[in-house]
Amino acid sequence: NAGVTQTPKFQVLKTGQSMTLQCAQDMNHNSMYWYRQDPGMGLRLIYYSASEGTTDKGEVPNGYNVSRLNKREFSLRLESAAPSQTSVYFCASSNYGYTFGSGTRLTVV
Amino acid sequence: AQSVAQPEDQVNVAEGNPLTVKCTYSVSGNPYLFWYVQYPNRGLQFLLKYITGDNLVKGSYGFEAEFNKSQTSFHLKKPSALVSDSALYFCAVRDVNSGAGSYQLTFGKGTKLSVIP
């Protein structure tokens, strides 16, 4: 099925560990995004990529890095995880309307 | 800067009654407006959008929304609520003039809708 695929779906990390969240879309969209969702906070933009080869900071970029590997793939990296990064992470892609992945539930202990 | 406000954290409505979930927005130019729904442990699903034209927009699952430019509002409505409508609803806005080829959406904090049997 066409859409946005995120891996993994669940992850538990220890403080200080690193990991990369993967996202791939097969809709030939130009723009891709990473959001985090926290209770009572809605979705907040971490980073986005307007097109292949470009990335920009969103509202809450600290502690994260991203890579737009090609048009299909946009990864989010946590270099040294902190408990404050416990959240649900959503990847999305768009040419106009947004399509969201099913999310990665990350817990940092 | 663009922003969205959803003034109600939770809305409770009896099954069969009409429902309204409120949203107001702020953009410097003309807005593109969206509603998304999120069921437990799922991603966001698109419901409807306003781009231009008729102020009353019809979307998925019998939902509709009314764009009111003077009140900068885009309230979500449904004539008869179903228990299966219980979910988290997000309003989002994009400034028509946001450039660089990226269509950044700004989301409200969400409203939890509970439909009571």
mmCIF file of C-alpha atoms in Angstrom:
data_model
loop_
_atom_site.group_PDB
_atom_site.id
_atom_site.type_symbol
_atom_site.label_atom_id
_atom_site.label_comp_id
_atom_site.label_asym_id
_atom_site.label_seq_id
_atom_site.Cartn_x
_atom_site.Cartn_y
_atom_site.Cartn_z
ATOM 1 C CA ASN A 1 0.000 0.000 0.000
ATOM 2 C CA ALA A 2 1.237 3.478 -0.835
ATOM 3 C CA GLY A 3 2.110 5.628 2.119
ATOM 4 C CA VAL A 4 4.671 6.492 4.750
ATOM 5 C CA THR A 5 6.492 3.695 6.550
ATOM 6 C CA GLN A 6 8.237 4.228 9.874
ATOM 7 C CA THR A 7 10.527 1.847 11.707
ATOM 8 C CA PRO A 8 10.718 0.799 14.450
ATOM 9 C CA LYS A 9 7.220 1.039 15.938
ATOM 10 C CA PHE A 10 8.461 0.816 19.514
ATOM 11 C CA GLN A 11 11.837 1.416 21.146
ATOM 12 C CA VAL A 12 13.209 1.665 24.648
ATOM 13 C CA LEU A 13 16.565 3.381 25.100
ATOM 14 C CA LYS A 14 18.782 4.063 28.050
ATOM 15 C CA THR A 15 19.870 7.623 28.678
ATOM 16 C CA GLY A 16 22.886 8.409 26.519
ATOM 17 C CA GLN A 17 22.240 5.750 23.898
ATOM 18 C CA SER A 18 21.846 6.681 20.263
ATOM 19 C CA MET A 19 19.416 5.519 17.634
ATOM 20 C CA THR A 20 18.034 6.361 14.231
ATOM 21 C CA LEU A 21 14.360 6.428 13.315
ATOM 22 C CA GLN A 22 13.726 5.497 9.717
ATOM 23 C CA CYS A 23 11.068 6.876 7.414
ATOM 24 C CA ALA A 24 10.309 6.087 3.792
ATOM 25 C CA GLN A 25 7.541 7.241 1.461
ATOM 26 C CA ASP A 26 6.548 5.864 -1.911
ATOM 27 C CA MET A 27 4.314 8.694 -3.121
ATOM 28 C CA ASN A 28 7.050 10.680 -4.858
ATOM 29 C CA HIS A 29 6.498 13.571 -2.457
ATOM 30 C CA ASN A 30 9.066 16.339 -2.359
ATOM 31 C CA SER A 31 8.731 17.388 1.273
ATOM 32 C CA MET A 32 9.197 15.279 4.380
ATOM 33 C CA TYR A 33 8.836 16.079 8.063
ATOM 34 C CA TRP A 34 9.497 14.770 11.544
ATOM 35 C CA TYR A 35 7.094 15.656 14.343
ATOM 36 C CA ARG A 36 6.920 14.660 17.961
ATOM 37 C CA GLN A 37 3.654 14.288 19.821
ATOM 38 C CA ASP A 38 3.417 14.813 23.554
ATOM 39 C CA PRO A 39 0.249 14.861 25.688
ATOM 40 C CA GLY A 40 -1.348 18.303 25.708
ATOM 41 C CA MET A 41 1.249 19.667 23.291
ATOM 42 C CA GLY A 42 -0.123 18.593 19.952
ATOM 43 C CA LEU A 43 2.394 17.882 17.222
ATOM 44 C CA ARG A 44 5.567 19.901 17.138
ATOM 45 C CA LEU A 45 7.855 20.045 14.139
ATOM 46 C CA ILE A 46 11.395 18.830 14.773
ATOM 47 C CA TYR A 47 12.971 19.040 11.317
ATOM 48 C CA TYR A 48 11.766 19.140 7.781
ATOM 49 C CA SER A 49 13.140 18.647 4.305
ATOM 50 C CA ALA A 50 11.567 20.758 1.595
ATOM 51 C CA SER A 51 13.217 18.712 -1.128
ATOM 52 C CA GLU A 52 15.950 16.169 -1.633
ATOM 53 C CA GLY A 53 19.245 17.584 -0.456
ATOM 54 C CA THR A 54 17.828 20.183 1.929
ATOM 55 C CA THR A 55 16.936 20.073 5.608
ATOM 56 C CA ASP A 56 15.821 22.772 8.026
ATOM 57 C CA LYS A 57 15.087 23.106 11.716
ATOM 58 C CA GLY A 58 11.560 23.208 12.985
ATOM 59 C CA GLU A 59 10.203 24.267 16.342
ATOM 60 C CA VAL A 60 12.061 21.771 18.568
ATOM 61 C CA PRO A 61 15.304 20.629 16.858
ATOM 62 C CA ASN A 62 17.631 20.423 19.849
ATOM 63 C CA GLY A 63 19.009 16.944 20.467
ATOM 64 C CA TYR A 64 18.155 15.683 16.995
ATOM 65 C CA ASN A 65 19.766 15.402 13.588
ATOM 66 C CA VAL A 66 18.277 14.400 10.268
ATOM 67 C CA SER A 67 19.374 13.047 6.926
ATOM 68 C CA ARG A 68 17.470 13.207 3.671
ATOM 69 C CA LEU A 69 19.091 10.188 2.135
ATOM 70 C CA ASN A 70 17.179 10.435 -1.150
ATOM 71 C CA LYS A 71 13.745 11.502 -2.242
ATOM 72 C CA ARG A 72 12.100 8.548 -0.500
ATOM 73 C CA GLU A 73 13.920 8.429 2.824
ATOM 74 C CA PHE A 74 14.235 10.849 5.730
ATOM 75 C CA SER A 75 15.841 9.646 8.952
ATOM 76 C CA LEU A 76 15.897 11.158 12.427
ATOM 77 C CA ARG A 77 18.845 10.530 14.722
ATOM 78 C CA LEU A 78 19.129 10.904 18.469
ATOM 79 C CA GLU A 79 22.831 11.054 19.262
ATOM 80 C CA SER A 80 22.524 10.900 23.059
ATOM 81 C CA ALA A 81 19.007 10.138 24.166
ATOM 82 C CA ALA A 82 17.510 11.945 27.156
ATOM 83 C CA PRO A 83 14.318 11.196 29.117
ATOM 84 C CA SER A 84 12.834 14.443 27.736
ATOM 85 C CA GLN A 85 12.881 12.796 24.323
ATOM 86 C CA THR A 86 10.358 10.192 25.417
ATOM 87 C CA SER A 87 7.573 10.790 22.936
ATOM 88 C CA VAL A 88 5.732 9.483 19.924
ATOM 89 C CA TYR A 89 7.466 10.432 16.697
ATOM 90 C CA PHE A 90 5.653 10.848 13.414
ATOM 91 C CA CYS A 91 7.100 11.148 9.976
ATOM 92 C CA ALA A 92 5.049 12.786 7.235
ATOM 93 C CA SER A 93 5.435 13.597 3.585
ATOM 94 C CA SER A 94 3.649 16.033 1.316
ATOM 95 C CA ASN A 95 3.399 17.629 -2.022
ATOM 96 C CA TYR A 96 0.343 19.421 -0.863
ATOM 97 C CA GLY A 97 -1.662 17.411 1.631
ATOM 98 C CA TYR A 98 0.151 15.555 4.347
ATOM 99 C CA THR A 99 0.380 11.780 4.760
ATOM 100 C CA PHE A 100 1.528 10.500 8.127
ATOM 101 C CA GLY A 101 3.268 7.343 9.165
ATOM 102 C CA SER A 102 1.893 5.242 12.007
ATOM 103 C CA GLY A 103 4.456 6.526 14.496
ATOM 104 C CA THR A 104 7.359 5.364 16.653
ATOM 105 C CA ARG A 105 6.773 5.198 20.383
ATOM 106 C CA LEU A 106 10.099 5.940 22.055
ATOM 107 C CA THR A 107 10.805 5.621 25.754
ATOM 108 C CA VAL A 108 14.090 6.829 27.232
ATOM 109 C CA VAL A 109 14.827 5.520 30.715
ATOM 110 C CA ALA B 1 4.253 33.226 12.357
ATOM 111 C CA GLN B 2 1.210 31.033 12.066
ATOM 112 C CA SER B 3 -0.679 29.506 14.969
ATOM 113 C CA VAL B 4 -3.736 27.442 15.771
ATOM 114 C CA ALA B 5 -5.855 27.383 18.909
ATOM 115 C CA GLN B 6 -8.212 24.617 19.922
ATOM 116 C CA PRO B 7 -9.832 26.074 23.032
ATOM 117 C CA GLU B 8 -11.354 22.834 24.315
ATOM 118 C CA ASP B 9 -9.180 19.988 25.545
ATOM 119 C CA GLN B 10 -12.198 17.695 25.600
ATOM 120 C CA VAL B 11 -15.686 17.677 24.131
ATOM 121 C CA ASN B 12 -18.371 15.276 25.309
ATOM 122 C CA VAL B 13 -21.492 14.693 23.252
ATOM 123 C CA ALA B 14 -24.307 12.159 23.333
ATOM 124 C CA GLU B 15 -24.624 9.754 20.444
ATOM 125 C CA GLY B 16 -26.990 11.117 17.819
ATOM 126 C CA ASN B 17 -26.499 14.735 18.854
ATOM 127 C CA PRO B 18 -24.676 17.258 16.700
ATOM 128 C CA LEU B 19 -21.041 17.892 17.536
ATOM 129 C CA THR B 20 -18.722 20.861 17.129
ATOM 130 C CA VAL B 21 -14.978 20.967 17.691
ATOM 131 C CA LYS B 22 -13.636 24.504 17.676
ATOM 132 C CA CYS B 23 -10.553 25.888 15.967
ATOM 133 C CA THR B 24 -9.237 29.403 15.464
ATOM 134 C CA TYR B 25 -6.130 30.327 13.534
ATOM 135 C CA SER B 26 -3.674 33.108 12.881
ATOM 136 C CA VAL B 27 -1.650 33.582 9.701
ATOM 137 C CA SER B 28 -0.155 36.609 8.042
ATOM 138 C CA GLY B 29 -1.674 35.832 4.658
ATOM 139 C CA ASN B 30 -4.431 33.577 3.422
ATOM 140 C CA PRO B 31 -4.786 30.240 5.167
ATOM 141 C CA TYR B 32 -4.959 26.668 4.096
ATOM 142 C CA LEU B 33 -6.806 24.831 6.862
ATOM 143 C CA PHE B 34 -6.976 21.159 7.698
ATOM 144 C CA TRP B 35 -8.606 18.766 10.133
ATOM 145 C CA TYR B 36 -7.018 15.459 11.082
ATOM 146 C CA VAL B 37 -8.264 12.669 13.331
ATOM 147 C CA GLN B 38 -6.167 10.319 15.427
ATOM 148 C CA TYR B 39 -7.495 7.071 16.824
ATOM 149 C CA PRO B 40 -5.671 5.456 19.766
ATOM 150 C CA ASN B 41 -2.181 4.211 18.901
ATOM 151 C CA ARG B 42 -2.555 5.281 15.287
ATOM 152 C CA GLY B 43 -1.187 7.989 13.037
ATOM 153 C CA LEU B 44 -3.102 11.029 11.870
ATOM 154 C CA GLN B 45 -5.756 10.613 9.218
ATOM 155 C CA PHE B 46 -6.864 13.426 6.941
ATOM 156 C CA LEU B 47 -10.511 14.512 7.322
ATOM 157 C CA LEU B 48 -10.919 17.634 5.226
ATOM 158 C CA LYS B 49 -9.290 20.819 4.063
ATOM 159 C CA TYR B 50 -10.163 24.369 3.064
ATOM 160 C CA ILE B 51 -8.144 25.936 0.294
ATOM 161 C CA THR B 52 -10.459 28.367 -1.411
ATOM 162 C CA GLY B 53 -14.037 28.629 -2.577
ATOM 163 C CA ASP B 54 -17.108 27.531 -0.646
ATOM 164 C CA ASN B 55 -16.799 28.279 3.053
ATOM 165 C CA LEU B 56 -18.507 25.005 3.951
ATOM 166 C CA VAL B 57 -16.192 22.080 3.343
ATOM 167 C CA LYS B 58 -17.349 18.471 3.403
ATOM 168 C CA GLY B 59 -14.977 15.683 4.316
ATOM 169 C CA SER B 60 -14.683 12.065 5.327
ATOM 170 C CA TYR B 61 -17.043 10.150 7.645
ATOM 171 C CA GLY B 62 -19.806 12.787 7.417
ATOM 172 C CA PHE B 63 -17.724 15.603 8.891
ATOM 173 C CA GLU B 64 -17.809 19.153 7.626
ATOM 174 C CA ALA B 65 -16.151 22.405 8.593
ATOM 175 C CA GLU B 66 -17.048 26.023 8.124
ATOM 176 C CA PHE B 67 -14.421 28.594 7.262
ATOM 177 C CA ASN B 68 -15.156 32.017 8.737
ATOM 178 C CA LYS B 69 -12.591 34.584 7.673
ATOM 179 C CA SER B 70 -13.871 37.427 9.841
ATOM 180 C CA GLN B 71 -13.721 35.279 12.969
ATOM 181 C CA THR B 72 -10.582 33.416 11.818
ATOM 182 C CA SER B 73 -12.291 30.166 12.680
ATOM 183 C CA PHE B 74 -12.589 26.728 11.113
ATOM 184 C CA HIS B 75 -14.893 24.696 13.343
ATOM 185 C CA LEU B 76 -15.423 20.991 12.698
ATOM 186 C CA LYS B 77 -19.013 19.769 12.744
ATOM 187 C CA LYS B 78 -21.105 16.671 12.317
ATOM 188 C CA PRO B 79 -24.924 16.569 12.394
ATOM 189 C CA SER B 80 -25.208 13.279 14.283
ATOM 190 C CA ALA B 81 -22.342 11.901 16.371
ATOM 191 C CA LEU B 82 -21.413 8.226 16.475
ATOM 192 C CA VAL B 83 -19.610 6.395 19.257
ATOM 193 C CA SER B 84 -16.982 5.488 16.655
ATOM 194 C CA ASP B 85 -16.224 9.215 16.220
ATOM 195 C CA SER B 86 -14.534 9.201 19.625
ATOM 196 C CA ALA B 87 -10.924 10.177 18.938
ATOM 197 C CA LEU B 88 -8.424 13.012 19.098
ATOM 198 C CA TYR B 89 -8.974 15.787 16.561
ATOM 199 C CA PHE B 90 -6.339 18.207 15.329
ATOM 200 C CA CYS B 91 -6.776 21.432 13.435
ATOM 201 C CA ALA B 92 -3.834 22.633 11.343
ATOM 202 C CA VAL B 93 -2.998 25.708 9.295
ATOM 203 C CA ARG B 94 -0.559 26.565 6.566
ATOM 204 C CA ASP B 95 0.165 30.034 5.339
ATOM 205 C CA VAL B 96 -0.472 30.161 1.603
ATOM 206 C CA ASN B 97 2.672 32.193 1.266
ATOM 207 C CA SER B 98 5.015 29.838 3.126
ATOM 208 C CA GLY B 99 7.676 29.295 0.582
ATOM 209 C CA ALA B 100 10.815 27.345 -0.155
ATOM 210 C CA GLY B 101 8.741 24.539 -1.588
ATOM 211 C CA SER B 102 7.809 23.258 1.817
ATOM 212 C CA TYR B 103 4.293 23.230 3.115
ATOM 213 C CA GLN B 104 4.774 23.489 6.841
ATOM 214 C CA LEU B 105 1.688 22.784 8.866
ATOM 215 C CA THR B 106 1.204 24.160 12.338
ATOM 216 C CA PHE B 107 -1.052 22.043 14.536
ATOM 217 C CA GLY B 108 -3.321 22.855 17.420
ATOM 218 C CA LYS B 109 -2.931 20.920 20.651
ATOM 219 C CA GLY B 110 -5.818 18.637 19.876
ATOM 220 C CA THR B 111 -9.331 18.106 21.210
ATOM 221 C CA LYS B 112 -10.426 14.777 22.600
ATOM 222 C CA LEU B 113 -13.937 13.957 21.458
ATOM 223 C CA SER B 114 -15.933 11.476 23.507
ATOM 224 C CA VAL B 115 -19.291 10.343 22.172
ATOM 225 C CA ILE B 116 -21.402 8.837 24.910
ATOM 226 C CA PRO B 117 -23.788 6.000 24.027
#
